PDB file of C-alpha atoms and ligand atoms in Angstrom:
ATOM      1  CA  MET S  26     105.870 110.530  86.530  1.00 76.00           C
ATOM      2  CA  LYS S  27     106.171 107.145  85.858  1.00 90.00           C
ATOM      3  CA  ARG S  28     104.289 104.809  88.093  1.00 96.00           C
ATOM      4  CA  GLY S  29     105.451 102.855  90.336  1.00 98.00           C
ATOM      5  CA  VAL S  30     105.211  99.490  91.148  1.00 98.00           C
ATOM      6  CA  PHE S  31     102.851  97.005  93.500  1.00 98.00           C
ATOM      7  CA  ILE S  32     104.369  94.212  95.108  1.00 98.00           C
ATOM      8  CA  SER S  33     101.660  92.061  97.327  1.00 98.00           C
ATOM      9  CA  PHE S  34     103.509  89.407  99.069  1.00 98.00           C
ATOM     10  CA  GLU S  35     100.422  86.575 101.174  1.00 98.00           C
ATOM     11  CA  GLY S  36     100.809  83.400 102.827  1.00 97.00           C
ATOM     12  CA  SER S  37     100.459  82.061 105.927  1.00 93.00           C
ATOM     13  CA  GLU S  38     101.175  82.589 109.231  1.00 90.00           C
ATOM     14  CA  GLY S  39     104.820  82.624 110.540  1.00 91.00           C
ATOM     15  CA  CYS S  40     105.798  82.678 106.944  1.00 95.00           C
ATOM     16  CA  GLY S  41     108.622  85.132 106.945  1.00 96.00           C
ATOM     17  CA  LYS S  42     106.121  88.551 105.254  1.00 97.00           C
ATOM     18  CA  SER S  43     107.258  90.901 107.509  1.00 96.00           C
ATOM     19  CA  THR S  44     111.308  89.760 107.202  1.00 97.00           C
ATOM     20  CA  GLN S  45     111.300  89.563 103.890  1.00 98.00           C
ATOM     21  CA  ILE S  46     109.988  92.219 102.960  1.00 98.00           C
ATOM     22  CA  ALA S  47     112.121  94.937 105.043  1.00 98.00           C
ATOM     23  CA  ARG S  48     114.665  93.487 103.764  1.00 98.00           C
ATOM     24  CA  LEU S  49     113.264  94.362 100.011  1.00 98.00           C
ATOM     25  CA  GLU S  50     112.184  97.913 101.256  1.00 98.00           C
ATOM     26  CA  ARG S  51     116.057  98.593 102.268  1.00 98.00           C
ATOM     27  CA  ARG S  52     117.408  96.832  98.978  1.00 98.00           C
ATOM     28  CA  LEU S  53     115.205  99.277  97.560  1.00 98.00           C
ATOM     29  CA  GLY S  54     116.120 102.195  99.395  1.00 97.00           C
ATOM     30  CA  ASP S  55     119.614 101.463  98.582  1.00 97.00           C
ATOM     31  CA  VAL S  56     118.749 102.294  95.248  1.00 96.00           C
ATOM     32  CA  GLY S  57     117.122 105.340  95.555  1.00 96.00           C
ATOM     33  CA  ILE S  58     113.714 103.667  95.312  1.00 97.00           C
ATOM     34  CA  GLU S  59     110.709 105.692  97.560  1.00 97.00           C
ATOM     35  CA  VAL S  60     108.484 102.624  99.206  1.00 98.00           C
ATOM     36  CA  LEU S  61     105.478 103.021 101.202  1.00 98.00           C
ATOM     37  CA  ARG S  62     105.031 100.047 103.260  1.00 98.00           C
ATOM     38  CA  THR S  63     101.117  98.991 104.359  1.00 97.00           C
ATOM     39  CA  ARG S  64      99.677  95.792 106.299  1.00 96.00           C
ATOM     40  CA  GLU S  65      96.285  94.639 106.741  1.00 96.00           C
ATOM     41  CA  PRO S  66      94.004  95.323 107.876  1.00 95.00           C
ATOM     42  CA  GLY S  67      94.683  98.152 108.449  1.00 96.00           C
ATOM     43  CA  GLY S  68      97.279 101.206 107.159  1.00 95.00           C
ATOM     44  CA  THR S  69      94.759 103.983 107.918  1.00 97.00           C
ATOM     45  CA  ALA S  70      92.797 105.363 111.536  1.00 97.00           C
ATOM     46  CA  ALA S  71      89.880 103.836 109.870  1.00 97.00           C
ATOM     47  CA  GLY S  72      91.402 100.655 109.271  1.00 97.00           C
ATOM     48  CA  GLU S  73      93.316 100.089 112.624  1.00 97.00           C
ATOM     49  CA  VAL S  74      90.259 100.753 114.092  1.00 97.00           C
ATOM     50  CA  ILE S  75      88.617  97.198 111.734  1.00 98.00           C
ATOM     51  CA  ARG S  76      91.852  96.029 112.843  1.00 96.00           C
ATOM     52  CA  ASP S  77      91.436  95.768 116.101  1.00 96.00           C
ATOM     53  CA  LEU S  78      87.051  95.024 116.023  1.00 97.00           C
ATOM     54  CA  LEU S  79      89.053  91.759 113.610  1.00 96.00           C
ATOM     55  CA  GLN S  80      91.619  90.634 115.985  1.00 93.00           C
ATOM     56  CA  HIS S  81      91.197  91.850 119.661  1.00 91.00           C
ATOM     57  CA  ALA S  82      88.456  93.083 120.703  1.00 93.00           C
ATOM     58  CA  PRO S  83      85.959  91.098 122.550  1.00 94.00           C
ATOM     59  CA  GLU S  84      82.572  93.174 120.434  1.00 94.00           C
ATOM     60  CA  GLY S  85      84.816  91.128 117.248  1.00 93.00           C
ATOM     61  CA  GLU S  86      84.637  87.685 119.298  1.00 92.00           C
ATOM     62  CA  HIS S  87      81.282  86.877 117.435  1.00 94.00           C
ATOM     63  CA  LEU S  88      81.518  88.011 114.213  1.00 96.00           C
ATOM     64  CA  VAL S  89      79.943  86.821 110.800  1.00 97.00           C
ATOM     65  CA  SER S  90      82.065  85.078 108.293  1.00 97.00           C
ATOM     66  CA  GLU S  91      80.255  88.152 106.221  1.00 98.00           C
ATOM     67  CA  ALA S  92      80.294  90.509 107.959  1.00 98.00           C
ATOM     68  CA  GLU S  93      84.427  89.333 108.636  1.00 97.00           C
ATOM     69  CA  LEU S  94      84.483  89.448 104.769  1.00 98.00           C
ATOM     70  CA  LEU S  95      82.600  93.286 104.975  1.00 98.00           C
ATOM     71  CA  LEU S  96      84.934  94.130 107.487  1.00 98.00           C
ATOM     72  CA  PHE S  97      88.605  93.020 105.332  1.00 98.00           C
ATOM     73  CA  ALA S  98      87.692  94.576 101.968  1.00 98.00           C
ATOM     74  CA  ALA S  99      86.548  98.111 104.663  1.00 98.00           C
ATOM     75  CA  SER S 100      89.882  98.543 105.574  1.00 98.00           C
ATOM     76  CA  ARG S 101      91.351  97.480 102.369  1.00 98.00           C
ATOM     77  CA  ALA S 102      89.007 100.318 100.235  1.00 98.00           C
ATOM     78  CA  GLN S 103      90.158 103.299 102.326  1.00 98.00           C
ATOM     79  CA  LEU S 104      93.923 102.280 102.083  1.00 98.00           C
ATOM     80  CA  VAL S 105      93.882 101.873  98.471  1.00 98.00           C
ATOM     81  CA  ARG S 106      92.343 105.971  98.791  1.00 98.00           C
ATOM     82  CA  GLU S 107      93.568 106.998 100.736  1.00 98.00           C
ATOM     83  CA  LYS S 108      97.588 105.565 100.504  1.00 98.00           C
ATOM     84  CA  ILE S 109      98.610 102.846  97.937  1.00 98.00           C
ATOM     85  CA  ALA S 110      96.549 104.991  94.733  1.00 98.00           C
ATOM     86  CA  PRO S 111      98.235 108.041  95.468  1.00 98.00           C
ATOM     87  CA  ALA S 112     101.854 106.037  95.823  1.00 98.00           C
ATOM     88  CA  LEU S 113     101.238 104.502  92.906  1.00 98.00           C
ATOM     89  CA  GLU S 114     100.558 107.787  90.950  1.00 98.00           C
ATOM     90  CA  ARG S 115     103.470 109.863  92.405  1.00 97.00           C
ATOM     91  CA  GLY S 116     106.106 106.870  90.882  1.00 97.00           C
ATOM     92  CA  ALA S 117     106.596 104.864  95.138  1.00 98.00           C
ATOM     93  CA  TRP S 118     107.218 101.720  94.906  1.00 98.00           C
ATOM     94  CA  VAL S 119     104.220  99.663  97.480  1.00 98.00           C
ATOM     95  CA  ILE S 120     105.421  96.404  99.229  1.00 98.00           C
ATOM     96  CA  ALA S 121     102.111  95.204 100.324  1.00 98.00           C
ATOM     97  CA  ASP S 122     102.007  92.754 103.715  1.00 97.00           C
ATOM     98  CA  ARG S 123      98.382  90.869 102.765  1.00 97.00           C
ATOM     99  CA  PHE S 124      96.002  92.604  99.467  1.00 98.00           C
ATOM    100  CA  LEU S 125      93.375  90.643  98.436  1.00 97.00           C
ATOM    101  CA  ASP S 126      94.678  87.512  97.557  1.00 98.00           C
ATOM    102  CA  SER S 127      94.592  87.169 101.569  1.00 98.00           C
ATOM    103  CA  THR S 128      90.543  87.318 101.635  1.00 98.00           C
ATOM    104  CA  THR S 129      90.018  85.261  98.468  1.00 98.00           C
ATOM    105  CA  VAL S 130      92.196  82.444 100.800  1.00 98.00           C
ATOM    106  CA  TYR S 131      91.156  83.014 104.125  1.00 97.00           C
ATOM    107  CA  GLN S 132      87.205  83.811 103.627  1.00 97.00           C
ATOM    108  CA  GLY S 133      86.334  82.801 100.158  1.00 97.00           C
ATOM    109  CA  THR S 134      88.285  79.018 100.924  1.00 96.00           C
ATOM    110  CA  GLY S 135      89.535  79.191 104.473  1.00 95.00           C
ATOM    111  CA  ARG S 136      85.532  79.879 106.056  1.00 96.00           C
ATOM    112  CA  GLY S 137      83.513  78.759 102.879  1.00 96.00           C
ATOM    113  CA  LEU S 138      82.078  81.526 101.457  1.00 98.00           C
ATOM    114  CA  ALA S 139      80.769  82.030  97.652  1.00 98.00           C
ATOM    115  CA  ALA S 140      83.829  81.991  95.564  1.00 97.00           C
ATOM    116  CA  ALA S 141      82.021  84.789  93.167  1.00 98.00           C
ATOM    117  CA  ALA S 142      80.542  87.101  96.402  1.00 98.00           C
ATOM    118  CA  VAL S 143      84.345  87.222  97.713  1.00 98.00           C
ATOM    119  CA  ASP S 144      85.742  88.302  94.128  1.00 98.00           C
ATOM    120  CA  ALA S 145      83.528  91.141  93.866  1.00 98.00           C
ATOM    121  CA  ILE S 146      83.542  92.699  97.462  1.00 98.00           C
ATOM    122  CA  ASN S 147      87.812  92.378  96.109  1.00 98.00           C
ATOM    123  CA  ARG S 148      87.197  93.916  93.107  1.00 98.00           C
ATOM    124  CA  PHE S 149      84.872  96.799  94.185  1.00 98.00           C
ATOM    125  CA  ALA S 150      87.068  97.331  96.795  1.00 98.00           C
ATOM    126  CA  VAL S 151      90.051  97.571  95.204  1.00 98.00           C
ATOM    127  CA  GLY S 152      88.531  99.293  92.138  1.00 98.00           C
ATOM    128  CA  LYS S 153      91.899  99.353  89.195  1.00 97.00           C
ATOM    129  CA  TRP S 154      94.818  98.773  91.740  1.00 98.00           C
ATOM    130  CA  LEU S 155      96.324  95.633  92.085  1.00 98.00           C
ATOM    131  CA  PRO S 156      99.688  93.951  92.330  1.00 98.00           C
ATOM    132  CA  ASP S 157     102.406  93.679  89.770  1.00 98.00           C
ATOM    133  CA  THR S 158     103.835  91.031  91.070  1.00 98.00           C
ATOM    134  CA  THR S 159     102.784  89.328  94.071  1.00 98.00           C
ATOM    135  CA  PHE S 160     105.321  86.941  96.549  1.00 98.00           C
ATOM    136  CA  LEU S 161     103.634  83.823  98.389  1.00 98.00           C
ATOM    137  CA  LEU S 162     106.134  82.661 100.818  1.00 98.00           C
ATOM    138  CA  ASP S 163     104.495  78.918 100.815  1.00 98.00           C
ATOM    139  CA  MET S 164     106.016  77.011 103.165  1.00 97.00           C
ATOM    140  CA  ASP S 165     103.941  73.445 105.738  1.00 96.00           C
ATOM    141  CA  ALA S 166     100.994  74.858 107.790  1.00 93.00           C
ATOM    142  CA  ALA S 167     101.921  73.466 110.990  1.00 92.00           C
ATOM    143  CA  GLU S 168     105.953  75.081 110.769  1.00 93.00           C
ATOM    144  CA  GLY S 169     104.416  78.600 109.742  1.00 91.00           C
ATOM    145  CA  HIS S 170     102.682  78.584 113.097  1.00 87.00           C
ATOM    146  CA  ALA S 171     104.849  76.795 115.575  1.00 88.00           C
ATOM    147  CA  ARG S 172     107.514  79.909 113.989  1.00 89.00           C
ATOM    148  CA  ALA S 173     103.797  82.686 114.388  1.00 85.00           C
ATOM    149  CA  VAL S 174     103.693  81.075 118.261  1.00 83.00           C
ATOM    150  CA  ARG S 175     107.893  82.128 118.871  1.00 85.00           C
ATOM    151  CA  SER S 176     108.365  85.105 117.776  1.00 84.00           C
ATOM    152  CA  ARG S 177     105.261  86.459 118.833  1.00 77.00           C
ATOM    153  CA  GLY S 178     104.947  84.569 122.437  1.00 72.00           C
ATOM    154  CA  ASP S 179     101.729  85.598 123.555  1.00 68.00           C
ATOM    155  CA  GLN S 180      98.008  84.683 122.486  1.00 76.00           C
ATOM    156  CA  PRO S 181      96.726  84.281 119.776  1.00 79.00           C
ATOM    157  CA  ASP S 182      93.747  86.591 118.544  1.00 82.00           C
ATOM    158  CA  ARG S 183      90.602  85.671 116.940  1.00 81.00           C
ATOM    159  CA  MET S 184      91.754  85.391 113.123  1.00 79.00           C
ATOM    160  CA  GLU S 185      95.386  83.134 114.600  1.00 80.00           C
ATOM    161  CA  ASP S 186      92.924  80.926 116.650  1.00 82.00           C
ATOM    162  CA  GLN S 187      92.103  78.743 113.972  1.00 87.00           C
ATOM    163  CA  PRO S 188      92.607  74.557 114.637  1.00 90.00           C
ATOM    164  CA  LEU S 189      95.200  73.637 111.540  1.00 91.00           C
ATOM    165  CA  ALA S 190      92.855  72.076 109.024  1.00 93.00           C
ATOM    166  CA  PHE S 191      91.833  76.146 108.877  1.00 93.00           C
ATOM    167  CA  PHE S 192      95.207  77.055 108.442  1.00 93.00           C
ATOM    168  CA  GLU S 193      95.310  73.707 105.565  1.00 95.00           C
ATOM    169  CA  SER S 194      93.294  74.222 104.049  1.00 96.00           C
ATOM    170  CA  VAL S 195      94.177  78.297 103.564  1.00 96.00           C
ATOM    171  CA  ARG S 196      97.490  77.009 101.694  1.00 96.00           C
ATOM    172  CA  ARG S 197      95.635  74.979  98.825  1.00 96.00           C
ATOM    173  CA  GLY S 198      93.399  78.067  98.076  1.00 97.00           C
ATOM    174  CA  TYR S 199      96.677  79.906  97.874  1.00 98.00           C
ATOM    175  CA  LEU S 200      98.677  77.618  95.456  1.00 98.00           C
ATOM    176  CA  LYS S 201      95.501  77.175  93.539  1.00 97.00           C
ATOM    177  CA  LEU S 202      95.435  80.652  93.675  1.00 98.00           C
ATOM    178  CA  ALA S 203      98.810  80.666  92.564  1.00 98.00           C
ATOM    179  CA  GLU S 204      98.449  78.117  89.340  1.00 98.00           C
ATOM    180  CA  GLU S 205      95.882  80.253  87.892  1.00 98.00           C
ATOM    181  CA  ASN S 206      97.262  83.645  88.218  1.00 98.00           C
ATOM    182  CA  PRO S 207     100.523  82.157  86.645  1.00 98.00           C
ATOM    183  CA  GLU S 208     101.892  85.448  85.437  1.00 97.00           C
ATOM    184  CA  ARG S 209     101.620  87.261  89.009  1.00 98.00           C
ATOM    185  CA  ILE S 210     102.261  84.621  91.630  1.00 98.00           C
ATOM    186  CA  VAL S 211     105.577  83.435  92.030  1.00 98.00           C
ATOM    187  CA  VAL S 212     105.598  80.825  95.050  1.00 98.00           C
ATOM    188  CA  VAL S 213     108.998  80.848  97.139  1.00 98.00           C
ATOM    189  CA  ASP S 214     109.740  78.305  99.775  1.00 98.00           C
ATOM    190  CA  ALA S 215     109.009  79.883 102.898  1.00 97.00           C
ATOM    191  CA  ALA S 216     111.466  77.126 104.459  1.00 96.00           C
ATOM    192  CA  ASP S 217     114.556  78.205 103.382  1.00 97.00           C
ATOM    193  CA  GLU S 218     116.766  79.934 104.744  1.00 98.00           C
ATOM    194  CA  ILE S 219     116.188  83.687 104.185  1.00 98.00           C
ATOM    195  CA  GLU S 220     119.454  85.132 102.892  1.00 98.00           C
ATOM    196  CA  ARG S 221     118.188  82.278 100.215  1.00 98.00           C
ATOM    197  CA  ILE S 222     114.931  84.173 100.644  1.00 98.00           C
ATOM    198  CA  GLU S 223     115.357  87.074 100.008  1.00 98.00           C
ATOM    199  CA  GLN S 224     118.128  86.843  97.006  1.00 98.00           C
ATOM    200  CA  ARG S 225     115.271  84.881  95.051  1.00 98.00           C
ATOM    201  CA  ILE S 226     113.025  87.793  95.774  1.00 98.00           C
ATOM    202  CA  TRP S 227     115.914  90.019  94.458  1.00 98.00           C
ATOM    203  CA  GLN S 228     116.302  88.927  90.976  1.00 98.00           C
ATOM    204  CA  VAL S 229     113.051  88.450  90.306  1.00 98.00           C
ATOM    205  CA  CYS S 230     111.987  92.544  91.174  1.00 98.00           C
ATOM    206  CA  ARG S 231     114.848  93.224  88.853  1.00 97.00           C
ATOM    207  CA  GLN S 232     113.836  90.781  86.179  1.00 97.00           C
ATOM    208  CA  ARG S 233     110.336  92.159  85.981  1.00 97.00           C
ATOM    209  CA  PHE S 234     111.231  95.812  86.289  1.00 97.00           C
ATOM    210  CA  ASP S 235     114.477  96.307  84.964  1.00 94.00           C
ATOM    211  CA  GLU S 236     113.784 100.099  84.143  1.00 93.00           C
ATOM    212  CA  PHE S 237     113.741 100.690  87.332  1.00 93.00           C
ATOM    213  CA  PHE S 238     117.524 100.057  88.265  1.00 93.00           C
ATOM    214  CA  ARG S 239     118.830 101.921  85.074  1.00 85.00           C
TER     215      ARG S 239
HETATM  216  N1  Z5A Y 304      93.558  88.065 106.863  1.00 82.63           N
HETATM  217  C1  Z5A Y 304      92.396  87.812 106.866  1.00 82.63           C
HETATM  218  O1  Z5A Y 304      91.410  86.500 106.840  1.00 82.63           O
HETATM  219  N2  Z5A Y 304      91.322  87.910 105.531  1.00 82.63           N
HETATM  220  C2  Z5A Y 304      92.248  89.056 104.755  1.00 82.63           C
HETATM  221  O2  Z5A Y 304      91.799  89.820 103.629  1.00 82.63           O
HETATM  222  C3  Z5A Y 304      93.217  89.654 105.609  1.00 82.63           C
HETATM  223  C4  Z5A Y 304      94.717  89.082 106.926  1.00 82.63           C
HETATM  224  C5  Z5A Y 304      94.383  91.345 104.411  1.00 82.63           C
HETATM  225  C6  Z5A Y 304      96.903  88.990 109.814  1.00 82.63           C
HETATM  226  O3  Z5A Y 304      98.029  89.256 111.040  1.00 82.63           O
HETATM  227  C7  Z5A Y 304      95.107  87.794 110.128  1.00 82.63           C
HETATM  228  O4  Z5A Y 304      94.345  88.763 109.303  1.00 82.63           O
HETATM  229  C8  Z5A Y 304      96.179  86.790 109.517  1.00 82.63           C
HETATM  230  C9  Z5A Y 304      94.904  86.808 108.392  1.00 82.63           C
HETATM  231  C10 Z5A Y 304      93.839  87.571 108.519  1.00 82.63           C
HETATM  232  N3  Z5A Y 304      95.659  85.193 110.480  1.00 82.63           N
HETATM  233  N4  Z5A Y 304      96.104  84.880 110.078  1.00 82.63           N
HETATM  234  N5  Z5A Y 304      96.759  83.576 111.120  1.00 82.63           N
HETATM  235  P1  Z5A Y 304      99.169  89.402 111.440  1.00 82.63           P
HETATM  236  O5  Z5A Y 304      99.004  91.149 110.143  1.00 82.63           O
HETATM  237  O6  Z5A Y 304      98.638  89.800 112.327  1.00 82.63           O
HETATM  238  O7  Z5A Y 304      99.393  88.440 110.782  1.00 82.63           O
HETATM  239  P2  Z5A Y 304      99.836  87.605 109.551  1.00 82.63           P
HETATM  240  O8  Z5A Y 304      99.778  88.518 108.806  1.00 82.63           O
HETATM  241  O9  Z5A Y 304      99.841  86.400 109.533  1.00 82.63           O
HETATM  242  O10 Z5A Y 304     101.895  87.051 109.756  1.00 82.63           O
HETATM  243  P3  Z5A Y 304     102.836  87.290 111.154  1.00 82.63           P
HETATM  244  O11 Z5A Y 304     102.326  86.228 111.704  1.00 82.63           O
HETATM  245  O12 Z5A Y 304     103.074  88.067 111.595  1.00 82.63           O
HETATM  246  O13 Z5A Y 304     104.024  86.621 110.292  1.00 82.63           O
HETATM  247  P4  Z5A Y 304     104.768  87.078 108.645  1.00 82.63           P
HETATM  248  O14 Z5A Y 304     105.331  88.265 108.529  1.00 82.63           O
HETATM  249  O15 Z5A Y 304     104.675  85.798 107.993  1.00 82.63           O
HETATM  250  O16 Z5A Y 304     106.485  86.340 109.136  1.00 82.63           O
HETATM  251  P5  Z5A Y 304     107.886  87.541 110.157  1.00 82.63           P
HETATM  252  O17 Z5A Y 304     107.249  87.754 111.249  1.00 82.63           O
HETATM  253  O18 Z5A Y 304     108.253  88.108 108.896  1.00 82.63           O
HETATM  254  O19 Z5A Y 304     108.942  85.993 110.777  1.00 82.63           O
HETATM  255  C11 Z5A Y 304     107.914  84.776 112.124  1.00 82.63           C
HETATM  256  C12 Z5A Y 304     108.945  84.616 112.049  1.00 82.63           C
HETATM  257  O20 Z5A Y 304     109.741  83.747 111.343  1.00 82.63           O
HETATM  258  C13 Z5A Y 304     110.238  85.324 112.970  1.00 82.63           C
HETATM  259  O21 Z5A Y 304     110.712  85.359 114.069  1.00 82.63           O
HETATM  260  C14 Z5A Y 304     111.449  85.732 111.849  1.00 82.63           C
HETATM  261  O22 Z5A Y 304     112.677  86.069 112.508  1.00 82.63           O
HETATM  262  C15 Z5A Y 304     110.982  83.786 111.280  1.00 82.63           C
HETATM  263  N6  Z5A Y 304     111.649  83.575 110.418  1.00 82.63           N
HETATM  264  C16 Z5A Y 304     111.255  84.058 109.563  1.00 82.63           C
HETATM  265  N7  Z5A Y 304     111.583  83.833 108.179  1.00 82.63           N
HETATM  266  C17 Z5A Y 304     112.087  82.418 108.726  1.00 82.63           C
HETATM  267  C18 Z5A Y 304     112.836  81.628 107.331  1.00 82.63           C
HETATM  268  N8  Z5A Y 304     113.356  81.706 105.990  1.00 82.63           N
HETATM  269  N9  Z5A Y 304     113.885  80.608 108.531  1.00 82.63           N
HETATM  270  C19 Z5A Y 304     113.560  80.673 109.961  1.00 82.63           C
HETATM  271  N10 Z5A Y 304     112.910  81.831 110.608  1.00 82.63           N
HETATM  272  C20 Z5A Y 304     112.434  82.757 110.121  1.00 82.63           C
END
């Protein structure tokens, strides 16, 4: 059995990850490819409890950055072994709405935790399971935030409730990561039209993983 393809989507809030993941999932379904779609934090029973603690629960309000990092990593460690690895092993594609790059950038660049520690914890959490390709949906932080507020229409959660400078540093962190990993990370202009972004992502998937479409 051929191992499936592992794709992750990254970017700051409101950049259009959910929109593009739904479109890619539909296109893959149309050609008969099984897809497991995940989101982080969360995606397992334990992960959803961690998500609540990180984003909404009053008990998470005063979490220190180090605890935040370990909770994101714990949620991912569970998701990888419970869902992602078995799906890839049975030949399905996995499309992850955020993966370890989010931790590198939000907890490393954004919160200012030491890059070496973040990297070591990230690697320990995911083991050998790394994305084959990552789409970074890049856009101006203020515009992304405005989009997210328009589509959400309610109060920001704990992770969203940060100053603009935080999201600007997140964007810079992502672009630096893309520069350092040009083979894996494909930067896409997230301010472009939805259909054009969809086409670009599809084209990259067809080219890179041609053997799945024969
Ligand atoms: N976090 C972390 O700190 N460390 C970690 O390790 C991990 C996560 C894994 C998770 O948030 C939070 O946790 C996140 C990072 C942090 N915090 N922040 N900020 P989440 O899961 O609740 O949400 P999100 O990942 O930030 O995504 P989102 O805000 O839900 O947005 P999205 O999925 O990227 O975008 P969308 O829902 O597809 O689109 C937003 C709106 O824009 C919607 O109305 C669309 O119709 C519209 N849209 C989409 N594309 C376009 C284009 N191209 N043009 C115009 N309008 C568009």
